[in-house]
Amino acid sequence: MSHTASLDHLPMLAGSGSIEAFISAANRVPMLSEVEEQALARRFREHEDLDAARQLVTSHLRLVIAIARGYLGYGLPHADLIQEGNIGLMKAVKRFDPDRGVRLVSFAMHWIKAEIHEYILKNWRLVKIATTKAQRKLFFNLRSIKASLAQDADSRQGFNTLGAEEVSAVAKQLGVKPEEVIEMETRLTGADVSLEPLSDTEEESYAPIAYLAADRSVEPLAMLERKEYDRMQDEGLSSALASLDERSRAIVQRRWLVADGEEAATLHELAAEYGVSAERIRQIEVKAMQKMKGQLAA
């Protein structure tokens, strides 16, 4: 079984000159029976048969179209949403195991939605904070929750600002902080501001481009300088660590250089591991840090 077969060049309904034509053609592709689906999936997994993969993909394009239609409220082109969903579908076909007793339509939904979510988060004009799983859930559910709240209260209209009680309810329901709900709601209901003047004939303009300072950090020279500085810092740190004995190096790394998401070891944990007191671990750490500081300053 190989996962290296490429699906990049699968023929995807040739001759579709518009999104309407593509949708019409996709809906005309017959659905597969479970027996046909399993046979095609095995041909692809066992023999890297790209024609079998093409049939699996094209027979499920209507699923992509249906899912993509549910994300039109974010102001992004339907065609782009479908394209990203198609990528998710191809990833699903590549990973689909017919022996697990699950139909491809159920398995593919996760991959299709994941690709569309990533596309929206990277390209939608206002979203910059949806970085955690909870925030993503907030982003993709806040609109529907607000619409539901609006239907339950006759005095409310569509996407009006949430009240304090509603903010708390949404935060509790989605597992986020109330301030995150407020910030996301602000982003969802905020209006675009033109960066440049809307008319070339105006003598005076107060568009943001007129007074926003340039971000020097994205200039090529500044980026090269920052990259070189980071490289020198990394090399210096590696050299300083190499100057320590094995025990001191391990203590410093586990106390101060743990990977993101990991917790640093405590003095007591290291003391139990090395069979010494916590005070002794602290002394070793202080001495090691002083030596490294000297190395970095040299």
XYZ file of C-alpha atoms in Angstrom:
298
model
C 0.000 0.000 0.000
C 1.425 3.381 -0.983
C 0.423 6.906 -0.113
C 2.833 8.461 -2.576
C 0.574 8.375 -5.620
C -0.155 11.922 -6.787
C -3.706 13.148 -7.275
C -2.576 16.563 -8.492
C -3.302 15.863 -12.153
C -6.639 14.083 -11.901
C -9.010 15.258 -14.666
C -11.679 17.264 -12.835
C -14.624 17.541 -15.224
C -12.966 19.013 -18.300
C -14.868 21.633 -20.214
C -16.359 23.412 -17.202
C -15.990 27.051 -18.203
C -17.871 28.534 -15.244
C -18.851 27.663 -11.718
C -22.438 27.013 -12.868
C -21.232 24.628 -15.563
C -18.938 22.876 -13.087
C -21.758 22.397 -10.580
C -24.092 21.142 -13.288
C -21.485 18.658 -14.551
C -20.645 17.485 -11.015
C -24.290 16.807 -10.247
C -24.572 14.648 -13.353
C -21.808 12.273 -12.198
C -23.530 9.155 -10.852
C -23.132 8.188 -7.226
C -21.204 5.013 -6.447
C -22.653 2.019 -4.692
C -20.813 0.752 -1.629
C -19.469 -2.220 -3.605
C -18.217 0.025 -6.431
C -16.650 2.428 -3.937
C -14.753 -0.307 -2.114
C -13.519 -1.854 -5.357
C -12.200 1.498 -6.615
C -10.604 2.323 -3.246
C -8.746 -1.009 -3.220
C -7.551 -0.491 -6.792
C -6.085 2.852 -5.768
C -4.537 1.701 -2.493
C -3.094 -1.556 -3.814
C -2.174 -0.613 -7.381
C -1.959 3.222 -7.333
C -4.634 3.271 -10.038
C -5.242 6.993 -10.631
C -8.279 6.308 -12.790
C -9.902 4.644 -9.767
C -9.002 7.666 -7.649
C -10.451 9.995 -10.300
C -13.766 8.145 -10.187
C -13.840 8.359 -6.378
C -13.185 12.090 -6.515
C -15.595 13.020 -9.296
C -18.425 10.985 -7.797
C -18.147 13.018 -4.575
C -17.798 16.515 -6.051
C -21.444 17.230 -5.276
C -20.560 16.755 -1.589
C -17.854 19.425 -1.867
C -20.281 21.802 -3.570
C -22.895 21.305 -0.850
C -20.407 21.867 1.964
C -18.827 24.907 0.273
C -22.272 26.484 -0.153
C -22.603 26.604 3.625
C -19.620 28.977 3.878
C -20.778 31.637 1.409
C -21.561 34.018 4.285
C -17.881 34.890 4.673
C -17.782 36.863 1.441
C -15.335 34.589 -0.377
C -15.895 33.341 -3.962
C -17.920 30.133 -4.198
C -15.490 28.810 -6.811
C -12.533 29.279 -4.448
C -14.354 27.527 -1.611
C -15.135 24.605 -3.907
C -11.545 24.471 -5.110
C -10.237 24.254 -1.558
C -12.876 21.660 -0.728
C -11.742 19.614 -3.731
C -8.234 19.555 -2.269
C -9.670 18.189 0.963
C -11.618 15.580 -0.992
C -8.472 14.417 -2.781
C -6.655 14.150 0.549
C -9.530 12.066 1.874
C -9.425 9.736 -1.128
C -5.685 9.340 -0.639
C -6.163 8.282 2.990
C -9.424 6.344 2.688
C -9.365 2.762 3.964
C -12.257 0.701 2.551
C -11.724 -2.019 5.147
C -12.834 0.156 8.071
C -16.503 -0.130 7.196
C -17.023 3.618 6.721
C -18.332 5.176 3.513
C -16.120 7.718 1.793
C -18.821 10.386 2.067
C -18.581 10.296 5.879
C -14.798 10.121 5.928
C -14.341 12.943 3.406
C -16.511 15.512 5.191
C -13.807 16.177 7.795
C -11.090 16.742 5.192
C -13.266 18.944 2.998
C -14.324 21.167 5.904
C -10.761 21.338 7.243
C -9.418 22.693 3.937
C -12.235 25.213 3.611
C -11.731 26.350 7.209
C -8.020 26.915 6.605
C -8.761 28.890 3.447
C -11.272 31.125 5.219
C -8.995 31.746 8.189
C -6.088 32.697 5.930
C -8.022 34.891 3.535
C -11.051 36.406 5.224
C -10.529 40.124 5.687
C -11.179 40.450 9.433
C -10.025 37.201 10.995
C -6.602 37.260 12.627
C -7.198 35.803 16.087
C -8.644 32.351 15.337
C -5.478 30.492 16.254
C -6.681 27.988 18.848
C -9.207 25.192 18.438
C -11.683 27.021 20.695
C -11.304 30.290 18.771
C -11.833 28.509 15.461
C -14.991 26.958 16.865
C -16.077 30.435 17.998
C -15.438 31.927 14.563
C -17.372 29.293 12.656
C -20.302 29.118 15.083
C -20.849 32.704 16.238
C -22.873 33.713 13.182
C -25.337 30.846 13.488
C -25.657 31.321 17.255
C -26.414 35.025 16.832
C -28.981 34.266 14.157
C -30.644 31.793 16.512
C -30.682 34.344 19.314
C -32.201 36.913 16.959
C -35.010 34.531 16.034
C -35.762 33.920 19.718
C -36.093 37.632 20.484
C -38.568 39.628 18.364
C -36.989 42.920 19.376
C -33.588 41.931 17.966
C -32.606 42.295 14.331
C -30.174 39.868 12.633
C -26.638 40.504 13.899
C -27.087 43.261 16.461
C -24.590 43.473 19.278
C -24.902 40.751 21.878
C -25.850 41.702 25.399
C -23.778 40.782 28.450
C -25.931 37.741 29.284
C -25.784 36.515 25.678
C -22.013 36.975 25.561
C -21.680 34.861 28.703
C -23.982 32.200 27.274
C -22.071 31.997 23.997
C -18.730 31.884 25.814
C -19.925 29.041 28.037
C -21.394 27.127 25.111
C -18.221 27.337 23.006
C -15.666 27.097 25.811
C -13.997 30.500 25.338
C -13.631 33.687 27.379
C -16.368 36.368 27.174
C -13.821 38.913 25.937
C -12.957 36.597 23.054
C -16.629 36.497 22.064
C -16.778 40.303 22.141
C -13.596 40.669 20.076
C -14.698 38.127 17.487
C -18.131 39.735 17.240
C -16.458 43.092 16.620
C -14.446 41.577 13.813
C -17.456 39.865 12.289
C -19.590 43.013 12.305
C -16.840 45.510 11.461
C -16.826 47.330 8.141
C -13.955 47.517 5.660
C -12.031 50.782 5.401
C -10.461 51.800 2.117
C -6.676 51.980 2.414
C -6.339 54.472 -0.426
C -8.533 57.424 -1.528
C -11.690 56.385 -3.343
C -11.268 59.231 -5.855
C -8.149 60.532 -7.598
C -9.657 64.030 -7.922
C -9.720 64.860 -4.214
C -7.105 67.449 -3.266
C -7.001 66.297 0.332
C -7.386 62.772 1.552
C -7.497 61.292 5.000
C -7.447 57.670 3.889
C -5.219 55.438 6.069
C -2.494 55.297 3.398
C -1.857 59.004 4.011
C -0.895 58.639 7.646
C 0.028 55.019 8.324
C 3.763 54.602 8.851
C 5.506 52.083 6.631
C 6.358 48.784 8.294
C 10.121 48.578 7.900
C 10.131 45.027 9.244
C 8.910 43.707 5.885
C 11.555 45.490 3.826
C 13.999 43.042 2.188
C 17.067 44.486 3.922
C 15.414 44.416 7.348
C 14.243 40.844 6.791
C 17.773 39.757 5.828
C 19.250 41.511 8.868
C 16.705 39.837 11.159
C 17.356 36.435 9.607
C 21.116 36.824 10.063
C 20.643 37.976 13.663
C 18.443 34.961 14.421
C 21.011 32.652 12.842
C 23.818 34.105 14.942
C 21.682 33.836 18.084
C 20.935 30.174 17.362
C 24.592 29.397 16.679
C 25.661 31.257 19.809
C 23.169 29.388 21.968
C 24.261 26.042 20.547
C 27.878 26.897 21.195
C 27.149 28.017 24.755
C 25.218 24.815 25.487
C 28.061 22.733 24.049
C 30.450 24.305 26.554
C 28.531 22.774 29.480
C 28.958 19.315 30.934
C 26.233 16.800 30.124
C 24.316 17.168 33.380
C 24.357 20.966 33.364
C 23.288 21.054 29.732
C 20.384 18.703 30.402
C 19.227 20.781 33.379
C 19.305 24.044 31.398
C 17.478 22.508 28.458
C 14.749 20.992 30.597
C 14.346 24.126 32.672
C 14.521 26.815 29.982
C 14.527 25.355 26.470
C 11.442 23.133 26.405
C 9.380 22.938 23.215
C 6.087 24.806 22.842
C 3.295 22.993 24.635
C 5.645 21.213 27.033
C 6.120 22.097 30.690
C 9.521 22.933 32.132
C 10.884 20.546 34.724
C 10.816 21.749 38.341
C 13.839 21.803 40.653
C 12.292 19.030 42.731
C 11.660 16.819 39.698
C 15.267 17.150 38.568
C 16.517 16.653 42.109
C 14.685 13.330 42.364
C 16.013 12.264 38.971
C 19.661 13.058 39.745
C 19.537 12.004 43.394
C 20.559 15.387 44.823
C 18.772 18.206 46.623
C 16.686 20.840 44.882
C 19.160 23.459 46.149
C 21.992 21.600 44.422
C 20.070 21.619 41.135
C 19.534 25.366 41.552
C 23.267 25.904 42.110
C 24.147 23.888 39.010
C 21.604 25.856 37.009
C 22.939 29.237 38.184
C 26.521 28.256 37.438
C 25.591 26.930 33.994
C 23.632 30.066 33.111
C 26.561 32.267 34.165
C 28.928 30.256 31.978
C 26.571 30.475 29.016
C 26.163 34.215 29.515
C 29.936 34.589 29.363
C 30.075 32.516 26.179
C 27.354 34.571 24.469
C 29.014 37.862 25.452
C 32.393 36.793 24.076
